[in-house]
Short mmCIF file of C-alpha atoms in Angstrom, two decimals:
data_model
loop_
_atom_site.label_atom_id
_atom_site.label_comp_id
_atom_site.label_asym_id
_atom_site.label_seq_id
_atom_site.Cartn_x
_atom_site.Cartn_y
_atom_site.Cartn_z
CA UNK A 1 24.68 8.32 -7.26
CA UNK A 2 26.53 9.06 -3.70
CA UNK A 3 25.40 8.76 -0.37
CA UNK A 4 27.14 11.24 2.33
CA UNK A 5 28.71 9.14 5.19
CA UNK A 6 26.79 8.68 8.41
CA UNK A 7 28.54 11.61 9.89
CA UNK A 8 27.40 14.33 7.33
CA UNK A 9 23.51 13.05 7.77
CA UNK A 10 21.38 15.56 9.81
CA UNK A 11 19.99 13.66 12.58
CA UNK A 12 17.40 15.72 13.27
CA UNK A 13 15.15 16.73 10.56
CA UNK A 14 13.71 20.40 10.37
CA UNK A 15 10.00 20.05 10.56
CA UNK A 16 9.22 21.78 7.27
CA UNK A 17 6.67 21.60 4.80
CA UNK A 18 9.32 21.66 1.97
CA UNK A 19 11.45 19.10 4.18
CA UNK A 20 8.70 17.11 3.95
CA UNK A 21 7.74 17.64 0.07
CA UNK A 22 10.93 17.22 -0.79
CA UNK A 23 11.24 13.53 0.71
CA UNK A 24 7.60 12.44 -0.45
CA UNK A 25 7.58 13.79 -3.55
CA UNK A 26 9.64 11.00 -4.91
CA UNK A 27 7.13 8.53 -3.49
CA UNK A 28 3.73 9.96 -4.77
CA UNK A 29 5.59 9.76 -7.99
CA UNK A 30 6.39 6.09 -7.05
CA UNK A 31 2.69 5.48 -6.41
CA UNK A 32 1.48 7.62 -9.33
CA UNK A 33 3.41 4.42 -10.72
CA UNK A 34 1.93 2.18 -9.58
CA UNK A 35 -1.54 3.54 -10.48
CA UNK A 36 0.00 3.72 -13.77
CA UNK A 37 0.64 -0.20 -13.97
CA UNK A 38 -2.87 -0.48 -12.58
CA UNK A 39 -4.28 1.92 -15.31
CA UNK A 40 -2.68 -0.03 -18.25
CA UNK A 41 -4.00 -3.55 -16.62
CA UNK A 42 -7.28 -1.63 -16.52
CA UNK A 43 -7.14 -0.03 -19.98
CA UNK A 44 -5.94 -3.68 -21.90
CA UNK A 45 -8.43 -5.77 -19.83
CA UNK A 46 -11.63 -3.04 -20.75
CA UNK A 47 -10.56 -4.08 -24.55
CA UNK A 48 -11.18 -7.77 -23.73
CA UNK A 49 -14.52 -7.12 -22.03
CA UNK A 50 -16.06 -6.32 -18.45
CA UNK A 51 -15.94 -9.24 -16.67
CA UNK A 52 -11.93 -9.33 -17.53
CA UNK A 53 -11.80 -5.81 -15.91
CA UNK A 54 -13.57 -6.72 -12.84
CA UNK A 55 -12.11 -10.11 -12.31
CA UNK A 56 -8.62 -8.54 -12.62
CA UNK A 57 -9.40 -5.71 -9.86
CA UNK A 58 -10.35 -9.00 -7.87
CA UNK A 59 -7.50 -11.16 -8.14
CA UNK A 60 -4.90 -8.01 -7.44
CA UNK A 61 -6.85 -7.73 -4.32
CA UNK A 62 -7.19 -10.90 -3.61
CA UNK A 63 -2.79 -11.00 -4.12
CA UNK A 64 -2.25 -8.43 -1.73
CA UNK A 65 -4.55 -9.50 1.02
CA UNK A 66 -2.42 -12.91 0.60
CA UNK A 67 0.95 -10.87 1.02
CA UNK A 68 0.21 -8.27 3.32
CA UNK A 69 0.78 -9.37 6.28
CA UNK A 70 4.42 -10.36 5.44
CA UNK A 71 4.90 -7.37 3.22
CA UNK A 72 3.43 -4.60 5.71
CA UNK A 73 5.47 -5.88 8.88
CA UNK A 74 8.68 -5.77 6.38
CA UNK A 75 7.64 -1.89 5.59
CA UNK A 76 8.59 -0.89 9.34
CA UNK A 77 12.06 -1.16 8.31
CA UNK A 78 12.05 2.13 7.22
CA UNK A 79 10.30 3.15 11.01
CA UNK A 80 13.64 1.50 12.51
CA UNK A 81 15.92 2.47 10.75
CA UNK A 82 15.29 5.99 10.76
CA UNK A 83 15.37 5.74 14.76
CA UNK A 84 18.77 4.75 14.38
CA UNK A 85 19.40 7.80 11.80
CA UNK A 86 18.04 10.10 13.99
CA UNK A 87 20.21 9.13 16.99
CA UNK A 88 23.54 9.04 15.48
CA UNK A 89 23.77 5.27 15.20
CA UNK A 90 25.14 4.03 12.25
CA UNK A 91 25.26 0.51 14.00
CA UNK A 92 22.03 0.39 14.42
CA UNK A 93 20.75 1.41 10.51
CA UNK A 94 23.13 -1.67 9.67
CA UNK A 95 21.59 -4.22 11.80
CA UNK A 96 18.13 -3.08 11.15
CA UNK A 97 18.53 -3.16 7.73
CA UNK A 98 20.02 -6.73 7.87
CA UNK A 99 17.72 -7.87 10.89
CA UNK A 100 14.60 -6.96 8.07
CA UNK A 101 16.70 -8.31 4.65
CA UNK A 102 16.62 -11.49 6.64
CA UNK A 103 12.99 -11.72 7.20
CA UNK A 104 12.06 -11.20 3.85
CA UNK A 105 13.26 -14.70 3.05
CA UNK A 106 9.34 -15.55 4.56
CA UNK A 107 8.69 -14.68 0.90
CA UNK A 108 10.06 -18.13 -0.26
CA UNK A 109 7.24 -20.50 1.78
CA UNK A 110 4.28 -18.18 1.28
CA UNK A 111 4.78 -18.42 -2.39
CA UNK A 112 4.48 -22.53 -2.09
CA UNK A 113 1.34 -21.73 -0.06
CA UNK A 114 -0.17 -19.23 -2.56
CA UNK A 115 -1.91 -21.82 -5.01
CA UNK A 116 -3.86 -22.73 -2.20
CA UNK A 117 -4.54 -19.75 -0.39
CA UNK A 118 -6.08 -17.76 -3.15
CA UNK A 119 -8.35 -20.77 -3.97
CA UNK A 120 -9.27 -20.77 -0.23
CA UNK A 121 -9.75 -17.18 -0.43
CA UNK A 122 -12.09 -17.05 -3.74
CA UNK A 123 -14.17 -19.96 -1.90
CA UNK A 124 -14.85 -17.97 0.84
CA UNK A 125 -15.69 -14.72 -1.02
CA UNK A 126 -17.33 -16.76 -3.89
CA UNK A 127 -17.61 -14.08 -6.47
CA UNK A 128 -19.61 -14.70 -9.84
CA UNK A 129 -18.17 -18.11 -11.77
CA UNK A 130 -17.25 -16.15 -14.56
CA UNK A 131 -15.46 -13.16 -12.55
CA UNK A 132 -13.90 -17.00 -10.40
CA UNK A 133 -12.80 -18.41 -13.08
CA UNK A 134 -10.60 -15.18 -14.99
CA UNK A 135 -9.52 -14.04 -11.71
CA UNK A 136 -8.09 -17.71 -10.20
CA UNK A 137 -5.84 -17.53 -13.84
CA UNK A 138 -4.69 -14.40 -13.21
CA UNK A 139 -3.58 -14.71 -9.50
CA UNK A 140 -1.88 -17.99 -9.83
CA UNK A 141 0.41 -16.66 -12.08
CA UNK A 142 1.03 -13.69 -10.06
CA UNK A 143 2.21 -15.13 -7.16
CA UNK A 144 5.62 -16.49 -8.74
CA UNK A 145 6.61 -12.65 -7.95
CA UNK A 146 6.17 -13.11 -4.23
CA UNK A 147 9.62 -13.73 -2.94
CA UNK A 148 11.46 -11.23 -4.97
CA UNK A 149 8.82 -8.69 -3.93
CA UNK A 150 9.58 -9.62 0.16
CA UNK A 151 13.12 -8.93 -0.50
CA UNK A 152 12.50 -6.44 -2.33
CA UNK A 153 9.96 -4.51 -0.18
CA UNK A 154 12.70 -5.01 2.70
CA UNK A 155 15.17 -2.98 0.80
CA UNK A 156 13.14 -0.61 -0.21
CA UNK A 157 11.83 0.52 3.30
CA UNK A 158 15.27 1.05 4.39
CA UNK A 159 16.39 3.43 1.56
CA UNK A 160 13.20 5.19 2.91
CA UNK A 161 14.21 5.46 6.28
CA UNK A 162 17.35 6.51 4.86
CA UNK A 163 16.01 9.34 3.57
CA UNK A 164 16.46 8.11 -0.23
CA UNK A 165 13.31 8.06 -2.04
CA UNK A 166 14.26 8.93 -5.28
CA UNK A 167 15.94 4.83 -6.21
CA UNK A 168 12.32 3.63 -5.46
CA UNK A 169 10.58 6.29 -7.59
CA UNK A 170 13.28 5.19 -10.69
CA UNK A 171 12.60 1.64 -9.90
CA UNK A 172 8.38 1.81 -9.76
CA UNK A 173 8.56 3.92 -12.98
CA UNK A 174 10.76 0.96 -14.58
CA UNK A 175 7.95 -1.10 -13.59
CA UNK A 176 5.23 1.16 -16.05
CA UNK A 177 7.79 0.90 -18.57
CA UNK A 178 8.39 -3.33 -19.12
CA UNK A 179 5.22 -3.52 -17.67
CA UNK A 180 3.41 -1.63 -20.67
CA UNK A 181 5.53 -3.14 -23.30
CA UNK A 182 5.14 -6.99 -22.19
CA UNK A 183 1.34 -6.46 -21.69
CA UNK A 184 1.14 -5.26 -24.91
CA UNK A 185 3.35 -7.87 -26.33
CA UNK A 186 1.97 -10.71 -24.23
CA UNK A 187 -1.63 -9.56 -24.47
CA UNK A 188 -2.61 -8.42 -27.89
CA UNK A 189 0.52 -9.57 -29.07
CA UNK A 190 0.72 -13.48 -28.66
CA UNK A 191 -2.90 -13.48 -27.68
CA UNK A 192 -2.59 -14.76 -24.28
CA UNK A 193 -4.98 -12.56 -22.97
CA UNK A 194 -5.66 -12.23 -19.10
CA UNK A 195 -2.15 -14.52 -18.50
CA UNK A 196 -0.45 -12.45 -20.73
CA UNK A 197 -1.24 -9.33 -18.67
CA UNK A 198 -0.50 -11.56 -15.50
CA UNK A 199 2.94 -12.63 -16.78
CA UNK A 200 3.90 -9.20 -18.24
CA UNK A 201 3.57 -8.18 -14.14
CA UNK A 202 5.69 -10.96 -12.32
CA UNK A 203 8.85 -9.96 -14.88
CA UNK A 204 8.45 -6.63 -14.62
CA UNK A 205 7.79 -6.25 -10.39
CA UNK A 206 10.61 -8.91 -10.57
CA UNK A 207 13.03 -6.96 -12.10
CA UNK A 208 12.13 -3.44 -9.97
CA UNK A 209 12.96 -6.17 -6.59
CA UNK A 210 16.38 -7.54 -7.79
CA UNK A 211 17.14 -4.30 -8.74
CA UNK A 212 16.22 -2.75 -5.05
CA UNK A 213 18.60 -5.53 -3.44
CA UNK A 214 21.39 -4.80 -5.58
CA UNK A 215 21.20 -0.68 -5.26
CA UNK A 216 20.57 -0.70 -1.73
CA UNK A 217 24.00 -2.79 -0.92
CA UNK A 218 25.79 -0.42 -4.06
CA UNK A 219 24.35 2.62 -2.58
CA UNK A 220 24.26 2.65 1.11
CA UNK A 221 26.59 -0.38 1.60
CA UNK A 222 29.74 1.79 1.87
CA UNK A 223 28.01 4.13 4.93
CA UNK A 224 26.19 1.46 6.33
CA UNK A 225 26.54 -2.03 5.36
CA UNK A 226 27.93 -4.65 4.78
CA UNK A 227 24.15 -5.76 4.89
CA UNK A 228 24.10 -9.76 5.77
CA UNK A 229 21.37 -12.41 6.67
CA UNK A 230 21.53 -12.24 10.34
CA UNK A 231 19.14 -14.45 12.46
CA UNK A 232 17.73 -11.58 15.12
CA UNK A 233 17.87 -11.76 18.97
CA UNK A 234 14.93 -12.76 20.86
CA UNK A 235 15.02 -8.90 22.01
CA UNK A 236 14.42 -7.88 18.22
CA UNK A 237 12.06 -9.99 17.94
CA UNK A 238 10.15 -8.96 20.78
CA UNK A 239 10.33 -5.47 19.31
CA UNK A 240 8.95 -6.63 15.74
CA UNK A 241 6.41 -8.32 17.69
CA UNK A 242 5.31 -5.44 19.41
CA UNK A 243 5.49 -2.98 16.67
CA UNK A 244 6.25 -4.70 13.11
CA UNK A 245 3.58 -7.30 13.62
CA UNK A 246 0.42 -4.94 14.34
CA UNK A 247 1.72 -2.87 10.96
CA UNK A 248 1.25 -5.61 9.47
CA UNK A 249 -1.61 -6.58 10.92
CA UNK A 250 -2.88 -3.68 10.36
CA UNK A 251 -2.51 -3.89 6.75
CA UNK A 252 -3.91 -7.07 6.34
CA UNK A 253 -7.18 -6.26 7.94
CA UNK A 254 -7.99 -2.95 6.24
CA UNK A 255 -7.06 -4.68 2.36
CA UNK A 256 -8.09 -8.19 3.40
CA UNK A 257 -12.01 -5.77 4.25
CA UNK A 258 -11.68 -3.84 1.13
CA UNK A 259 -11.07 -7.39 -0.47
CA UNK A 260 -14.25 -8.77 1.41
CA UNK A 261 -15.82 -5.40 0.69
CA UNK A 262 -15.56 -5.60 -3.05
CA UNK A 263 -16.89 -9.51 -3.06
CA UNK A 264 -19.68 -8.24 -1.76
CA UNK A 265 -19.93 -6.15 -4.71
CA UNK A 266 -19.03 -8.80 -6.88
CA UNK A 267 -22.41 -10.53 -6.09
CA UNK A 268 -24.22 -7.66 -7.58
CA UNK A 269 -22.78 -8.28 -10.87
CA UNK A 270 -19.81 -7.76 -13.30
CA UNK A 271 -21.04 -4.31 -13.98
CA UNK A 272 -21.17 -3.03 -10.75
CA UNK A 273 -17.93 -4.74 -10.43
CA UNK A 274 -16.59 -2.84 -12.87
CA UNK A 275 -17.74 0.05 -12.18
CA UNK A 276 -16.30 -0.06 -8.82
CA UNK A 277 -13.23 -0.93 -9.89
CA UNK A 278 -12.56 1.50 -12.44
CA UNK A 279 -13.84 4.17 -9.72
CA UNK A 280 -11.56 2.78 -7.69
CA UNK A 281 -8.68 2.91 -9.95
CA UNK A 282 -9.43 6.86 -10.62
CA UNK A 283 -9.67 7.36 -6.78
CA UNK A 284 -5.89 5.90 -6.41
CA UNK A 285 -4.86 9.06 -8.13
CA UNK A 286 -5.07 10.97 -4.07
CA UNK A 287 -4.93 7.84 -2.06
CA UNK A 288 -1.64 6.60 -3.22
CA UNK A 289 0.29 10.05 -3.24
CA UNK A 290 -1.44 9.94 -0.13
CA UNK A 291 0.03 6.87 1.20
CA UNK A 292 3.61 8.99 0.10
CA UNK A 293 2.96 11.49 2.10
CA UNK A 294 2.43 8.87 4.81
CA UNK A 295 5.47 7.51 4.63
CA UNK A 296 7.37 10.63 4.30
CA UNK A 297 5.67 11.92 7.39
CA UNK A 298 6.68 8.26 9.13
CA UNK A 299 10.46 8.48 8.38
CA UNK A 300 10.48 11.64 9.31
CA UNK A 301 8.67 11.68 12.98
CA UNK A 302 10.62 8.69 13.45
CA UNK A 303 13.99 10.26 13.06
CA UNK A 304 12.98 12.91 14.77
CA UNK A 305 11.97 11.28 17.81
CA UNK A 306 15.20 9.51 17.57
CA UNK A 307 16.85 12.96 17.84
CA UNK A 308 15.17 13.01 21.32
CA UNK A 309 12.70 16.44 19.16
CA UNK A 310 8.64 15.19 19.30
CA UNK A 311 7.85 18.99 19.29
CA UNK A 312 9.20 18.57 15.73
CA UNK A 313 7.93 15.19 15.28
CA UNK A 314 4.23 16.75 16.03
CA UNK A 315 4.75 20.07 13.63
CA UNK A 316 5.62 17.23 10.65
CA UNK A 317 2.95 14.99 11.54
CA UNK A 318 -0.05 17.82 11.39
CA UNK A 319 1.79 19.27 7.92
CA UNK A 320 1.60 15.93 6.49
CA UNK A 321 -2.05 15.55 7.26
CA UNK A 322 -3.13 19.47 5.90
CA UNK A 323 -1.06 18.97 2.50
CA UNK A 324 -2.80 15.68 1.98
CA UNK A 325 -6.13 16.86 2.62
CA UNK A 326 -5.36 19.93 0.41
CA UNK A 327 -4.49 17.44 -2.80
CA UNK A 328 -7.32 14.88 -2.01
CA UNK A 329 -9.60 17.99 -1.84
CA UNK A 330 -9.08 18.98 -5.43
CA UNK A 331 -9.32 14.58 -6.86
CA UNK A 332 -12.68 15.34 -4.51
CA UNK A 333 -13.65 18.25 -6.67
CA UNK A 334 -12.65 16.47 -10.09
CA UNK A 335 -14.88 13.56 -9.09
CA UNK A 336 -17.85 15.96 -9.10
CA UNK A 337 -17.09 18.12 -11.66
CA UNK A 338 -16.47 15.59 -14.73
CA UNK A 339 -17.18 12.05 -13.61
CA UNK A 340 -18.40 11.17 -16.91
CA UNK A 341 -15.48 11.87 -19.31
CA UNK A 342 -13.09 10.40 -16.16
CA UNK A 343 -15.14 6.46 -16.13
CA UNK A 344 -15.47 6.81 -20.25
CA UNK A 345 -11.65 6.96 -19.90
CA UNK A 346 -12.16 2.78 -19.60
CA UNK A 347 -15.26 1.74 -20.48
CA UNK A 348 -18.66 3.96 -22.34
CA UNK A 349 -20.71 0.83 -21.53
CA UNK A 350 -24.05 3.41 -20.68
CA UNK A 351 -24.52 1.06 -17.11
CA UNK A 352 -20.73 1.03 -16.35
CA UNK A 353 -20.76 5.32 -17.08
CA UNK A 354 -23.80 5.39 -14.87
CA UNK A 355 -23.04 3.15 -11.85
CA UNK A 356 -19.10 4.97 -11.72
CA UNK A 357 -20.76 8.15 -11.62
CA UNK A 358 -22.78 7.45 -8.63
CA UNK A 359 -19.26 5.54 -6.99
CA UNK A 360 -17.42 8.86 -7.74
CA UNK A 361 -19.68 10.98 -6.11
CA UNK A 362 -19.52 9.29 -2.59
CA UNK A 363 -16.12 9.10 -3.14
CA UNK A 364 -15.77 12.91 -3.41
CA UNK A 365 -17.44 13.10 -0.30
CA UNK A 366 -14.59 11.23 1.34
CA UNK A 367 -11.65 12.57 -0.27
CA UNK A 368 -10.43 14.90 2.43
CA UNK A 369 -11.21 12.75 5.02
CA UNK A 370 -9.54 9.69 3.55
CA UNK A 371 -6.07 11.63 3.19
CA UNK A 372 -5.99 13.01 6.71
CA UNK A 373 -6.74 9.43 8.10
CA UNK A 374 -4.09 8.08 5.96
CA UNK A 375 -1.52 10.47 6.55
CA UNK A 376 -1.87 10.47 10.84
CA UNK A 377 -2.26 6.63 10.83
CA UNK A 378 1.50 6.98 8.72
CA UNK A 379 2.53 9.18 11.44
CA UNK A 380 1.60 6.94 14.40
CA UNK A 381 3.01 4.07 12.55
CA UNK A 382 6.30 6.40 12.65
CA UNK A 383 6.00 6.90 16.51
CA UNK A 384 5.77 3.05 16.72
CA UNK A 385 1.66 3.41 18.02
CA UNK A 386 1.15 0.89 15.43
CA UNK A 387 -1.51 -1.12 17.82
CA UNK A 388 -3.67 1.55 17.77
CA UNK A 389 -3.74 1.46 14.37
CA UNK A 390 -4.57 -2.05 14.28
CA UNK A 391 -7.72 -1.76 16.70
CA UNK A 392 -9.28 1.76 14.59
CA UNK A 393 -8.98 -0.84 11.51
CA UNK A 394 -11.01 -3.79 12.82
CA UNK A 395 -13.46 -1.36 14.60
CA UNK A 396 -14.15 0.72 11.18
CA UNK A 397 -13.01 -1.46 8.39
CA UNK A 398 -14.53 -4.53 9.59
CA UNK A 399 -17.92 -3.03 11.85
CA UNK A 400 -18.56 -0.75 9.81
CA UNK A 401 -17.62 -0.80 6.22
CA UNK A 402 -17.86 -4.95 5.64
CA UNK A 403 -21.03 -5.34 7.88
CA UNK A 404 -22.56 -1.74 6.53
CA UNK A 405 -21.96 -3.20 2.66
CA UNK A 406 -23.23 -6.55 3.66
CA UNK A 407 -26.66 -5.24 4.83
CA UNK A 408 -26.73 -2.26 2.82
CA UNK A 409 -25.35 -3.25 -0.74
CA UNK A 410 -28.63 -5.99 -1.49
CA UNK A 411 -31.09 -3.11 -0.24
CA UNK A 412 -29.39 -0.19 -1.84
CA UNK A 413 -27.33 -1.43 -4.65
CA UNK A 414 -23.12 -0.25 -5.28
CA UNK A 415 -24.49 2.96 -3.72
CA UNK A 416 -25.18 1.88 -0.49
CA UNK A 417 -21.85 -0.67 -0.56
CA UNK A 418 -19.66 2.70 -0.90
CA UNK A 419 -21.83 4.64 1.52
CA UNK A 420 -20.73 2.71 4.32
CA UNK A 421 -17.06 2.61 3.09
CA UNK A 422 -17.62 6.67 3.66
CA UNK A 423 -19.12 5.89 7.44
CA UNK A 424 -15.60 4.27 7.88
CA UNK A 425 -13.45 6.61 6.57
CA UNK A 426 -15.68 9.52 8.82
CA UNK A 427 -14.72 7.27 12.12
CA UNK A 428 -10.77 6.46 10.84
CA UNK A 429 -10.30 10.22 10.71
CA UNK A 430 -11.76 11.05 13.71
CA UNK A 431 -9.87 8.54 15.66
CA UNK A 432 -6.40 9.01 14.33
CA UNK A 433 -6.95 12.83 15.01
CA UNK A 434 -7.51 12.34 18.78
CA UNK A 435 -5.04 10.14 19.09
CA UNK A 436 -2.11 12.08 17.52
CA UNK A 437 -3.65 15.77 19.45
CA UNK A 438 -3.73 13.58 22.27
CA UNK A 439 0.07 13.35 22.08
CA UNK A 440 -0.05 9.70 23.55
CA UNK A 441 2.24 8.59 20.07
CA UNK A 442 5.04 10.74 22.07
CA UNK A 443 5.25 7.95 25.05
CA UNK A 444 6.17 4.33 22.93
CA UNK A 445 9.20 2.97 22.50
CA UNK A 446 10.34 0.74 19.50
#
């Protein structure tokens, strides 16, 4: 695999749908990925019983809300560097890219912290002792990945602002494959059960993050690098403040509510846990290629704004959000049409296919809506407008999803949890709309 030199790179992209296809498509098959791991966790844990399921669900959540914060400031790598793309400045892609290799080494101390954050996290959510006691196993073995995945995320951003999505995609699908095999193995196997399944995860996600450091010096080292660790100037940091921070930020709040979200859940029991998390998995099917498309749309409105073009950067930003809702549309549909045979894919317990049918329906209702927010708040987080971002996600996620499960999950049940995670999705889409018609986006600088 070649990369041109700096000189044969557009800097301006076109503004076209298949432009824009063509650079996502390699990412929703990266997600699709990841759904996949997610679906085999799922599928082995549903043979060991319900609370297994659910209290897996929980500790993955509870993982990312730890890393997040780290992990989603790293991910604007791919918003830099593709500013630098787009203006000609191949000086600028390599000290980026370094400048955000570097901070990835933050990976190292929040692994020492991890044992004790996720117990201080499932004291605070205090799900159901059994769901507690599964989960804490699970978690604590999962967070030996964390540095590797820092670094790794790093590297990965920049091939995207690069414009190279199709190493990740190979990578995340080399994940399903160990991934599937040790689970297997460790699971069933050499019976080690839920720490099997845990253990089968760090090696594999390991692996897919070494690998990502290594191809992204072999590949884009000769037109870019050399990539070193680099301690950045109090003006970079100023500018990751400003912009790599509330991404981050950002990230945090809307998983670490969703985490919150689903203890509140917990508390009705490991059924409607389940339930909910098997819905859940099935609904990743749109909102991950959706999160693609997102960062397609990103890179590209970056570079294009780089190129000194937001006429184009607008025309990819509104295409992003109409091919997402178009896709989420039809999951939206599915969830209607056959909800049955789509939950029996993990469990035929008659309360689990009962309570998932009921999850799937509100969930169709949201579908469209959830892609279109998803997709602008990607585009904004292109243009750098990542603070707006930030305050839509504590107003909805927080005000109205959390608080509307809190009071409305004991009265109405898992129906009235997800109900008010569709109030927040209604308000995320409206707001991201005005702001990117607004055109405000146009006026920040990284």
């Amino acid at each position: 695999m070649s990369v041109p030199a700096p000189s044969a790179l557009p800097t301006a992209p076109q503004g076209s749908t298949r432009e824009l296809l063509r650079l996502a498509g390699p990412l929703m098959l990266s997600n699709l990925a990841y759904t996949a791991v997610g679906f085999t966790d799922t599928l082995l844990m549903g043979r060991l019983g319900v609370v297994e399921v659910g209290a897996v669900g929980f500790a993955s959540l509870c993982l990312l809300t730890l890393v997040l914060l780290l992990r989603g400031s790293l991910n604007t790598a791919a918003t830099f560097v593709a500013r630098a793309l787009g203006a000609g400045d191949p000086a600028g892609v390599r000290r980026w890219a370094s400048v955000f290799l570097s901070c990835g080494l933050l990976g190292v101390p929040l692994a020492l912290l991890a044992p004790w954050l996720l117990d201080t996290l499932f004291a605070l959510l205090r799900p159901d002792a059994e769901i507690a006691a599964v989960a804490r196993t699970y978690a604590h073995i999962r967070a030996w990945e964390i540095p590797l995945v820092m670094l790794g995320s790093a590297a990965l951003s920049v091939m995207v602002g690069l414009g190279n999505t199709r190493t990740p995609m190979l990578l995340a699908w080399l994940v399903v494959a160990v991934n599937a095999a040790l689970a297997v193995l460790f699971v069933f196997g050499f019976g080690w059960g839920v720490a099997g399944a845990a253990w089968a995860a760090v090696l594999a996600v390991g692996l897919q993050n070494a690998l990502a450091l290594v191809l992204l010096r072999r590949l884009h080292g000769p037109a870019y690098g050399p990539f070193r660790l680099v301690r950045p100037t109090r003006d970079e940091w100023r500018r990751l403040g400003r912009v790599s921070l509330p991404a981050g930020l950002t990230e945090l709040a809307e998983v670490s509510a969703f985490t919150v979200f689903q203890g509140v859940i917990s508390r009705l029991g490991p059924t409607e846990l389940a339930a909910s998390q098997i819905a859940n998995q099935l609904a990743s099917l749109g909102f991950l290629p959706a999160f693609a498309l997102a960062s397609a749309t990103g890179s590209l409105l970056s570079r294009a704004m780089g190129a000194g073009r937001p006429d184009i950067a607008t025309r990819i930003g509104w295409r992003g959000a109409g091919v997402a809702a178009a896709l989420m549309g039809v999951l939206g549909a599915l969830f209607l049409l056959i909800p049955g045979p789509l939950i029996g894919l993990f469990n035929r317990s008659p309360e689990v296919l009962a309570l998932g049918t009921t999850v799937l329906a509100i969930m169709a209702a949201y579908q469209v809506l959830d892609g279109v927010a998803i997709v602008l708040g990607g585009a904004l987080g292109g243009a750098g407008d990542t603070r707006f971002r930030l305050l839509v996600t504590l107003a909805g996620a927080w005000l109205v999803m959390v608080l509307g499960a809190w009071w409305l999950a004991p009265r109405y049940g898992v129906a009235g949890a997800w109900g008010s995670a569709l109030l927040f999705l209604v308000f995320a889409a409206g707001a991201y709309g005005w702001r990117f018609a607004s055109g405000r986006w146009r006026r920040v600088t990284l």
